[in-house]
Short mmCIF file of C-alpha atoms in Angstrom, two decimals:
data_model
loop_
_atom_site.label_atom_id
_atom_site.label_comp_id
_atom_site.label_asym_id
_atom_site.label_seq_id
_atom_site.Cartn_x
_atom_site.Cartn_y
_atom_site.Cartn_z
CA UNK A 23 253.31 20.22 143.67
CA UNK A 24 252.33 16.57 143.53
CA UNK A 25 251.22 15.55 140.06
CA UNK A 26 247.97 13.62 139.77
CA UNK A 27 247.74 10.26 138.07
CA UNK A 28 245.86 9.96 134.78
CA UNK A 29 244.04 6.89 133.49
CA UNK A 30 242.15 5.88 130.35
CA UNK A 31 238.48 5.13 131.05
CA UNK A 32 236.83 5.18 127.62
CA UNK A 33 237.56 4.36 123.97
CA UNK A 34 235.78 5.19 120.72
CA UNK A 35 236.83 4.55 117.13
CA UNK A 36 235.72 4.98 113.53
CA UNK A 37 238.50 3.42 111.44
CA UNK A 38 239.23 1.64 108.15
CA UNK A 39 239.05 -1.72 109.97
CA UNK A 40 236.07 -1.14 112.25
CA UNK A 41 233.43 1.38 113.28
CA UNK A 42 233.96 0.91 117.01
CA UNK A 43 236.93 0.28 119.28
CA UNK A 44 236.31 -3.44 119.85
CA UNK A 45 235.89 -4.29 116.16
CA UNK A 46 238.95 -2.25 115.24
CA UNK A 47 241.05 -4.04 117.85
CA UNK A 48 239.82 -7.52 116.88
CA UNK A 49 240.55 -6.86 113.21
CA UNK A 50 244.02 -5.53 114.06
CA UNK A 51 244.81 -8.75 115.92
CA UNK A 52 243.46 -10.72 112.95
CA UNK A 53 245.74 -8.85 110.54
CA UNK A 54 242.90 -7.39 108.47
CA UNK A 55 243.90 -4.83 105.83
CA UNK A 56 241.65 -1.80 105.48
CA UNK A 57 242.96 -0.86 102.04
CA UNK A 58 240.94 -0.94 98.84
CA UNK A 59 239.96 1.10 95.77
CA UNK A 60 238.94 4.69 96.50
CA UNK A 61 235.18 5.19 96.55
CA UNK A 62 234.94 8.80 97.76
CA UNK A 63 235.73 10.13 94.28
CA UNK A 64 236.81 8.96 90.83
CA UNK A 65 240.53 8.33 91.27
CA UNK A 66 241.12 6.71 87.89
CA UNK A 67 243.38 9.56 86.73
CA UNK A 68 245.47 9.61 89.91
CA UNK A 69 248.79 7.86 90.45
CA UNK A 70 247.33 6.30 93.59
CA UNK A 71 243.85 4.85 93.23
CA UNK A 72 243.39 3.20 96.63
CA UNK A 73 243.20 4.16 100.29
CA UNK A 74 242.17 2.91 103.70
CA UNK A 75 238.65 4.34 103.80
CA UNK A 76 236.08 4.05 106.57
CA UNK A 77 233.37 1.61 105.49
CA UNK A 78 229.65 1.59 106.24
CA UNK A 79 229.72 4.69 108.41
CA UNK A 80 226.25 6.06 109.16
CA UNK A 81 226.46 9.47 110.79
CA UNK A 82 222.73 9.45 111.57
CA UNK A 83 223.48 6.98 114.36
CA UNK A 84 225.16 9.90 116.13
CA UNK A 85 223.55 13.13 114.87
CA UNK A 86 220.58 14.26 112.80
CA UNK A 87 220.70 15.37 109.18
CA UNK A 88 220.55 19.04 110.11
CA UNK A 89 223.70 18.73 112.21
CA UNK A 90 225.44 16.70 109.51
CA UNK A 91 225.23 19.71 107.18
CA UNK A 92 227.31 21.67 109.69
CA UNK A 93 229.97 18.97 110.05
CA UNK A 94 232.77 18.17 107.62
CA UNK A 95 233.39 14.43 107.35
CA UNK A 96 236.45 14.66 109.62
CA UNK A 97 234.30 16.26 112.33
CA UNK A 98 231.62 13.60 111.84
CA UNK A 99 234.21 10.92 112.55
CA UNK A 100 235.44 12.83 115.61
CA UNK A 101 231.93 13.37 116.92
CA UNK A 102 230.95 9.71 116.48
CA UNK A 103 234.12 8.45 118.17
CA UNK A 104 233.51 10.90 121.04
CA UNK A 105 229.96 9.66 121.54
CA UNK A 106 231.27 6.09 121.72
CA UNK A 107 234.10 6.91 124.12
CA UNK A 108 231.92 8.97 126.47
CA UNK A 109 229.33 6.20 126.59
CA UNK A 110 232.03 3.58 127.13
CA UNK A 111 233.50 5.56 130.03
CA UNK A 112 230.19 6.04 131.86
CA UNK A 113 231.37 9.56 132.60
CA UNK A 114 227.93 11.12 132.28
CA UNK A 115 226.58 8.72 134.90
CA UNK A 116 228.91 10.09 137.58
CA UNK A 117 227.18 11.68 140.56
CA UNK A 118 227.64 15.45 140.65
CA UNK A 119 229.81 15.55 137.52
CA UNK A 120 231.35 19.01 137.31
CA UNK A 121 231.19 19.80 133.60
CA UNK A 122 233.28 22.91 134.18
CA UNK A 123 236.18 20.49 134.74
CA UNK A 124 235.62 18.27 131.71
CA UNK A 125 237.49 19.33 128.57
CA UNK A 126 237.71 18.37 124.91
CA UNK A 127 240.97 18.34 122.90
CA UNK A 128 240.58 16.73 119.48
CA UNK A 129 243.31 17.00 116.86
CA UNK A 130 243.37 17.17 113.08
CA UNK A 131 246.37 17.40 110.83
CA UNK A 132 244.44 19.12 108.03
CA UNK A 133 240.82 19.53 109.11
CA UNK A 134 237.93 20.06 106.70
CA UNK A 135 239.68 19.39 103.42
CA UNK A 136 236.54 18.16 101.66
CA UNK A 137 234.66 21.31 102.66
CA UNK A 138 237.51 23.44 101.34
CA UNK A 139 237.46 21.58 98.03
CA UNK A 140 233.71 21.99 97.67
CA UNK A 141 233.83 25.71 98.34
CA UNK A 142 236.75 26.22 95.96
CA UNK A 143 234.67 24.47 93.29
CA UNK A 144 231.66 26.65 94.06
CA UNK A 145 233.78 29.77 93.73
CA UNK A 146 235.09 28.65 90.34
CA UNK A 147 231.54 28.00 89.13
CA UNK A 148 230.26 31.36 90.33
CA UNK A 149 233.07 33.69 89.30
CA UNK A 150 230.93 35.33 86.63
CA UNK A 151 228.27 36.15 89.23
CA UNK A 152 230.66 37.19 91.94
CA UNK A 153 231.86 35.36 95.05
CA UNK A 154 229.36 33.03 96.69
CA UNK A 155 230.25 31.05 99.80
CA UNK A 156 228.30 28.96 102.26
CA UNK A 157 227.98 30.44 105.76
CA UNK A 158 229.12 27.03 106.98
CA UNK A 159 232.38 27.18 105.00
CA UNK A 160 234.74 28.45 107.68
CA UNK A 161 233.17 26.73 110.73
CA UNK A 162 233.05 23.41 108.85
CA UNK A 163 236.63 23.66 107.62
CA UNK A 164 238.67 24.78 110.62
CA UNK A 165 240.70 22.14 112.39
CA UNK A 166 239.51 22.94 115.91
CA UNK A 167 235.79 22.70 115.29
CA UNK A 168 235.36 19.04 116.25
CA UNK A 169 236.28 19.90 119.84
CA UNK A 170 233.76 22.71 119.80
CA UNK A 171 230.91 20.50 118.59
CA UNK A 172 231.58 17.83 121.22
CA UNK A 173 231.70 20.38 124.02
CA UNK A 174 228.44 21.94 122.86
CA UNK A 175 226.73 18.55 122.64
CA UNK A 176 227.56 17.67 126.24
CA UNK A 177 227.96 21.05 127.92
CA UNK A 178 231.62 20.46 128.78
CA UNK A 179 233.12 23.80 129.82
CA UNK A 180 236.69 22.68 130.53
CA UNK A 181 239.79 23.25 128.35
CA UNK A 182 238.74 23.14 124.71
CA UNK A 183 240.92 23.34 121.61
CA UNK A 184 242.42 21.38 118.74
CA UNK A 185 246.07 20.57 118.14
CA UNK A 186 247.71 20.68 114.71
CA UNK A 187 251.15 19.15 114.19
CA UNK A 188 250.61 17.10 111.02
CA UNK A 189 250.80 13.37 111.76
CA UNK A 190 251.83 13.99 115.37
CA UNK A 191 248.64 15.98 116.04
CA UNK A 192 246.64 13.52 118.11
CA UNK A 193 249.63 12.44 120.19
CA UNK A 194 250.05 16.13 120.95
CA UNK A 195 246.37 16.27 121.94
CA UNK A 196 246.76 13.30 124.27
CA UNK A 197 249.88 14.78 125.88
CA UNK A 198 248.15 18.14 126.38
CA UNK A 199 245.17 16.42 127.97
CA UNK A 200 247.45 14.34 130.17
CA UNK A 201 249.35 17.40 131.38
CA UNK A 202 246.24 19.46 132.10
CA UNK A 203 244.73 16.67 134.19
CA UNK A 204 247.87 15.85 136.16
CA UNK A 205 248.34 19.55 136.89
CA UNK A 206 244.84 19.63 138.36
CA UNK A 207 243.30 21.82 135.64
CA UNK A 208 240.62 19.27 134.69
CA UNK A 209 239.03 16.08 136.02
CA UNK A 210 238.55 14.45 132.60
CA UNK A 211 239.27 15.27 128.97
CA UNK A 212 237.82 13.85 125.76
CA UNK A 213 240.87 13.61 123.52
CA UNK A 214 242.10 12.08 120.27
CA UNK A 215 242.06 12.97 116.61
CA UNK A 216 240.19 12.75 113.32
CA UNK A 217 240.96 13.14 109.64
CA UNK A 218 239.14 12.78 106.31
CA UNK A 219 241.56 13.61 103.51
CA UNK A 220 240.77 10.85 101.00
CA UNK A 221 239.66 13.40 98.43
CA UNK A 222 241.32 14.78 95.28
CA UNK A 223 243.36 17.46 97.02
CA UNK A 224 244.63 15.02 99.64
CA UNK A 225 245.52 12.18 97.30
CA UNK A 226 246.76 14.48 94.53
CA UNK A 227 248.81 16.57 96.92
CA UNK A 228 250.55 13.60 98.51
CA UNK A 229 251.05 12.05 95.05
CA UNK A 230 252.82 15.21 93.91
CA UNK A 231 255.24 14.75 96.81
CA UNK A 232 255.79 11.08 95.91
CA UNK A 233 254.68 10.21 99.44
CA UNK A 234 251.98 7.64 98.65
CA UNK A 235 252.32 4.04 97.58
CA UNK A 236 251.28 3.47 93.96
CA UNK A 237 250.79 -0.29 94.30
CA UNK A 238 247.39 -0.10 92.58
CA UNK A 239 247.44 -3.77 91.59
CA UNK A 240 247.50 -4.92 95.23
CA UNK A 241 246.14 -2.26 97.61
CA UNK A 242 245.74 -4.62 100.56
CA UNK A 243 249.49 -5.36 100.58
CA UNK A 244 250.70 -1.85 99.76
CA UNK A 245 251.44 -0.78 103.32
CA UNK A 246 254.47 -2.91 104.14
CA UNK A 247 256.53 -1.23 106.87
CA UNK A 248 260.14 -2.36 107.29
CA UNK A 249 260.16 -4.26 103.96
CA UNK A 250 262.61 -3.31 101.23
CA UNK A 251 259.93 -2.93 98.53
CA UNK A 252 257.92 -0.35 100.49
CA UNK A 253 257.12 2.61 98.26
CA UNK A 254 255.15 5.07 100.37
CA UNK A 255 252.31 5.28 102.85
CA UNK A 256 248.66 4.38 102.29
CA UNK A 257 246.40 7.28 103.15
CA UNK A 258 243.66 6.50 105.66
CA UNK A 259 240.82 8.25 107.44
CA UNK A 260 238.76 8.05 110.60
CA UNK A 261 238.45 9.31 114.16
CA UNK A 262 239.62 7.88 117.48
CA UNK A 263 238.90 9.26 120.94
CA UNK A 264 240.10 8.33 124.42
CA UNK A 265 238.69 9.52 127.74
CA UNK A 266 241.54 10.57 130.02
CA UNK A 267 240.57 10.99 133.64
CA UNK A 268 242.18 11.87 136.94
CA UNK A 269 242.64 8.65 138.91
CA UNK A 270 240.79 9.56 142.10
CA UNK A 271 237.90 10.97 140.06
CA UNK A 272 237.69 7.70 138.14
CA UNK A 273 237.91 5.54 141.27
CA UNK A 274 235.27 7.59 143.09
CA UNK A 275 232.70 6.80 140.43
CA UNK A 276 233.75 3.17 140.01
CA UNK A 277 234.97 3.59 136.44
CA UNK A 278 236.63 0.75 134.57
CA UNK A 279 240.25 1.57 133.89
CA UNK A 280 241.97 0.37 130.72
CA UNK A 281 245.47 1.63 131.47
CA UNK A 282 247.41 4.51 132.96
CA UNK A 283 249.06 7.27 130.95
CA UNK A 284 252.65 7.33 132.16
CA UNK A 285 254.31 10.12 130.19
CA UNK A 286 254.77 12.04 127.00
CA UNK A 287 257.72 13.39 125.07
CA UNK A 288 257.98 16.09 122.40
CA UNK A 289 260.73 17.23 120.06
CA UNK A 290 261.52 18.75 116.67
CA UNK A 291 263.79 17.37 113.96
CA UNK A 292 264.67 20.92 112.85
CA UNK A 293 265.82 19.29 109.65
CA UNK A 294 263.40 19.21 106.67
CA UNK A 295 259.80 20.15 105.84
CA UNK A 296 258.79 16.54 105.09
CA UNK A 297 261.68 14.08 105.56
CA UNK A 298 262.62 12.71 108.94
CA UNK A 299 266.19 13.18 110.13
CA UNK A 300 268.19 10.31 108.59
CA UNK A 301 269.65 9.36 111.97
CA UNK A 302 266.32 9.78 113.77
CA UNK A 303 267.62 12.54 116.05
CA UNK A 304 264.21 14.06 116.73
CA UNK A 305 262.63 10.64 117.23
CA UNK A 306 265.33 9.71 119.73
CA UNK A 307 264.78 12.90 121.70
CA UNK A 308 260.99 12.42 121.82
CA UNK A 309 261.35 8.86 123.13
CA UNK A 310 264.00 9.87 125.68
CA UNK A 311 261.83 12.76 126.86
CA UNK A 312 258.83 10.45 127.21
CA UNK A 313 260.80 7.92 129.24
CA UNK A 314 262.14 10.66 131.50
CA UNK A 315 258.67 12.13 131.93
CA UNK A 316 257.31 8.71 132.90
CA UNK A 317 260.19 8.02 135.29
CA UNK A 318 261.00 4.90 133.27
CA UNK A 319 264.04 3.26 131.72
CA UNK A 320 264.21 1.45 128.37
CA UNK A 321 263.98 -1.84 130.26
CA UNK A 322 260.46 -0.91 131.44
CA UNK A 323 258.99 -0.89 127.91
CA UNK A 324 257.73 -4.14 126.39
CA UNK A 325 256.08 -2.87 123.19
CA UNK A 326 256.64 -0.03 120.73
CA UNK A 327 253.86 0.92 118.34
CA UNK A 328 256.10 2.41 115.69
CA UNK A 329 255.21 5.33 113.47
CA UNK A 330 256.25 2.94 110.70
CA UNK A 331 254.61 4.56 107.69
CA UNK A 332 256.12 2.27 105.02
CA UNK A 333 258.17 5.09 103.50
CA UNK A 334 261.72 4.43 102.28
CA UNK A 335 263.43 6.95 104.59
CA UNK A 336 261.11 7.13 107.58
CA UNK A 337 261.17 3.46 108.55
CA UNK A 338 264.96 3.36 108.56
CA UNK A 339 265.38 6.48 110.69
CA UNK A 340 262.86 5.25 113.26
CA UNK A 341 264.54 1.87 113.61
CA UNK A 342 267.90 3.62 114.11
CA UNK A 343 266.33 5.80 116.79
CA UNK A 344 264.83 2.81 118.60
CA UNK A 345 268.16 0.97 118.62
CA UNK A 346 270.00 4.06 119.87
CA UNK A 347 267.51 4.75 122.68
CA UNK A 348 266.86 1.18 123.83
CA UNK A 349 270.28 -0.37 123.31
CA UNK A 350 270.36 -4.05 124.32
CA UNK A 351 266.75 -3.79 125.44
CA UNK A 352 265.69 -3.17 121.83
CA UNK A 353 265.99 -6.93 121.25
CA UNK A 354 263.79 -7.75 124.25
CA UNK A 355 260.71 -5.80 123.19
CA UNK A 356 258.12 -6.14 120.45
CA UNK A 357 257.79 -3.53 117.71
CA UNK A 358 254.92 -3.33 115.25
CA UNK A 359 253.43 -0.94 112.75
CA UNK A 360 249.66 -1.17 112.76
CA UNK A 361 249.64 1.19 109.77
CA UNK A 362 250.24 -1.97 107.75
CA UNK A 363 246.52 -2.62 108.38
CA UNK A 364 244.91 0.76 108.95
CA UNK A 365 246.98 2.91 106.62
CA UNK A 366 248.09 6.32 107.80
CA UNK A 367 245.28 8.33 109.37
CA UNK A 368 247.38 11.52 109.42
CA UNK A 369 246.10 13.69 112.28
CA UNK A 370 244.15 10.76 113.76
CA UNK A 371 246.95 8.22 113.62
CA UNK A 372 248.44 8.95 117.06
CA UNK A 373 245.09 8.43 118.79
CA UNK A 374 244.47 5.16 116.95
CA UNK A 375 247.90 3.84 117.84
CA UNK A 376 247.57 5.04 121.44
CA UNK A 377 244.34 3.02 121.58
CA UNK A 378 246.17 -0.03 120.22
CA UNK A 379 248.88 0.50 122.85
CA UNK A 380 246.27 0.73 125.60
CA UNK A 381 244.67 -2.52 124.45
CA UNK A 382 248.05 -4.24 124.19
CA UNK A 383 248.79 -3.29 127.81
CA UNK A 384 245.32 -4.32 128.97
CA UNK A 385 245.24 -7.69 127.20
CA UNK A 386 248.94 -8.63 127.05
CA UNK A 387 249.05 -9.12 123.31
CA UNK A 388 250.90 -7.23 120.57
CA UNK A 389 249.19 -6.58 117.21
CA UNK A 390 251.18 -7.56 114.12
CA UNK A 391 252.94 -5.88 111.24
CA UNK A 392 251.39 -7.48 108.17
CA UNK A 393 252.48 -7.71 104.50
CA UNK A 394 256.07 -8.75 105.16
CA UNK A 395 257.89 -11.14 102.84
CA UNK A 396 260.83 -12.77 104.67
CA UNK A 397 262.89 -12.43 101.49
CA UNK A 398 262.05 -8.74 101.06
CA UNK A 399 264.79 -7.45 103.37
CA UNK A 400 266.28 -3.98 103.60
CA UNK A 401 270.00 -4.04 104.34
CA UNK A 402 269.55 -0.84 106.39
CA UNK A 403 267.15 -2.47 108.89
CA UNK A 404 268.18 -4.77 111.75
CA UNK A 405 265.93 -7.83 111.47
CA UNK A 406 267.20 -9.31 114.71
CA UNK A 407 264.63 -6.93 116.22
CA UNK A 408 261.16 -8.37 116.77
CA UNK A 409 258.86 -6.52 114.36
CA UNK A 410 255.96 -8.87 115.18
CA UNK A 411 255.60 -9.81 111.54
CA UNK A 412 252.40 -11.46 110.31
CA UNK A 413 250.84 -12.64 113.58
CA UNK A 414 250.05 -11.09 116.97
CA UNK A 415 252.23 -12.17 119.85
CA UNK A 416 251.10 -12.88 123.39
CA UNK A 417 253.43 -11.55 126.07
CA UNK A 418 253.30 -9.50 129.23
CA UNK A 419 253.05 -5.85 128.21
CA UNK A 420 253.83 -3.79 131.30
CA UNK A 421 254.17 -0.60 129.29
CA UNK A 422 253.86 0.45 125.65
CA UNK A 423 255.40 3.40 123.83
CA UNK A 424 253.69 4.91 120.77
CA UNK A 425 255.51 7.15 118.28
CA UNK A 426 254.02 9.75 115.93
CA UNK A 427 256.10 11.97 113.66
CA UNK A 428 254.78 14.71 111.37
CA UNK A 429 255.75 16.89 108.41
CA UNK A 430 257.59 19.92 109.72
CA UNK A 431 259.69 17.72 111.99
CA UNK A 432 257.11 17.40 114.78
CA UNK A 433 257.64 14.38 117.04
CA UNK A 434 255.38 13.18 119.86
CA UNK A 435 255.69 10.00 121.94
CA UNK A 436 253.12 8.68 124.41
CA UNK A 437 253.71 5.97 127.02
CA UNK A 438 250.91 3.97 128.66
CA UNK A 439 251.28 1.29 131.33
CA UNK A 440 249.28 -1.21 133.32
CA UNK A 441 247.18 0.40 136.00
CA UNK A 442 248.11 -0.57 139.54
CA UNK A 443 246.60 1.06 142.60
#
């Protein structure tokens, strides 16, 4: 069976550094930090009092107030990003669009955490009167519901589900969408991820694990991947969606094409519930599997968007994995962690970084890793590698590889490349 080619024809984004794809990309190239004091709740008693929140989001630009009551914030971000991406793609303008062959696969690592918190609080308040729950509780909370809402809005009857693999979730979604299209099971799929966990349970839970940075005196510099003084990730939120489409379907309707999806690789660390394998074994396997799936060699990759969360163990293991997989070619490519600007969007992070990779391939420029002090060096990291510190770098980007690794040892790698007929 001949596999079909899959291209990216639309982008949408609600992120800590922009409420659309273009603004997010421009701010990433400018090295803008999205971190600041938490505004979603009073965090004064928490070890971490800052986050990379979405700013100025107005859901009523995308849905009415009645619908907003049925959508957790994570689903609002997903819905808004989907509206943007679908409009950007021009998919609905296609002649004789077969909506039975258009799917929606939107990931979340946690799902409706805020809804869960609210309902838990309501239960505590009403114990004396007996249990009292909103009928929207379950359908607002569940991690697959964003895909359902988007399909209902547009009448898309194709494959429809959500993927959950912690911080690898939206890379998993993209890979699933890619595989379904190239196997001929769909013509186009709305795919990506969303998360909204900047609430007490999210911040408090990650604080209890010592996973978050506590650099409260300087939030904008707290996410500092590959620097010795890194002390944990900065939690972020948002939603990012890509339109993946079968090549001939896209060409037939004259769609603009950002890039081609070349391959995807999956693996498990099988090591620890939260820590990455110290030698990056799972990360290595995911990257090798992605290269094999794409029919590429390490020499074909010009840019790696690293998972790079700014955690003491994770950054080291990923760098080891990159060096092991790419060998001498590791010194010929650019590496960057855009989490230094956006923070860690958990289940949405893979989609955001896939979007950055797509734009890097399209425009031949690599976004930077910010917040690095040249004297703040970790003896366990090879600084002869090009981490694209501080400023973006122009170069030919034939193909980009994007890593996402999640609690539970889930690893997912996506490769995108320049589109050539």
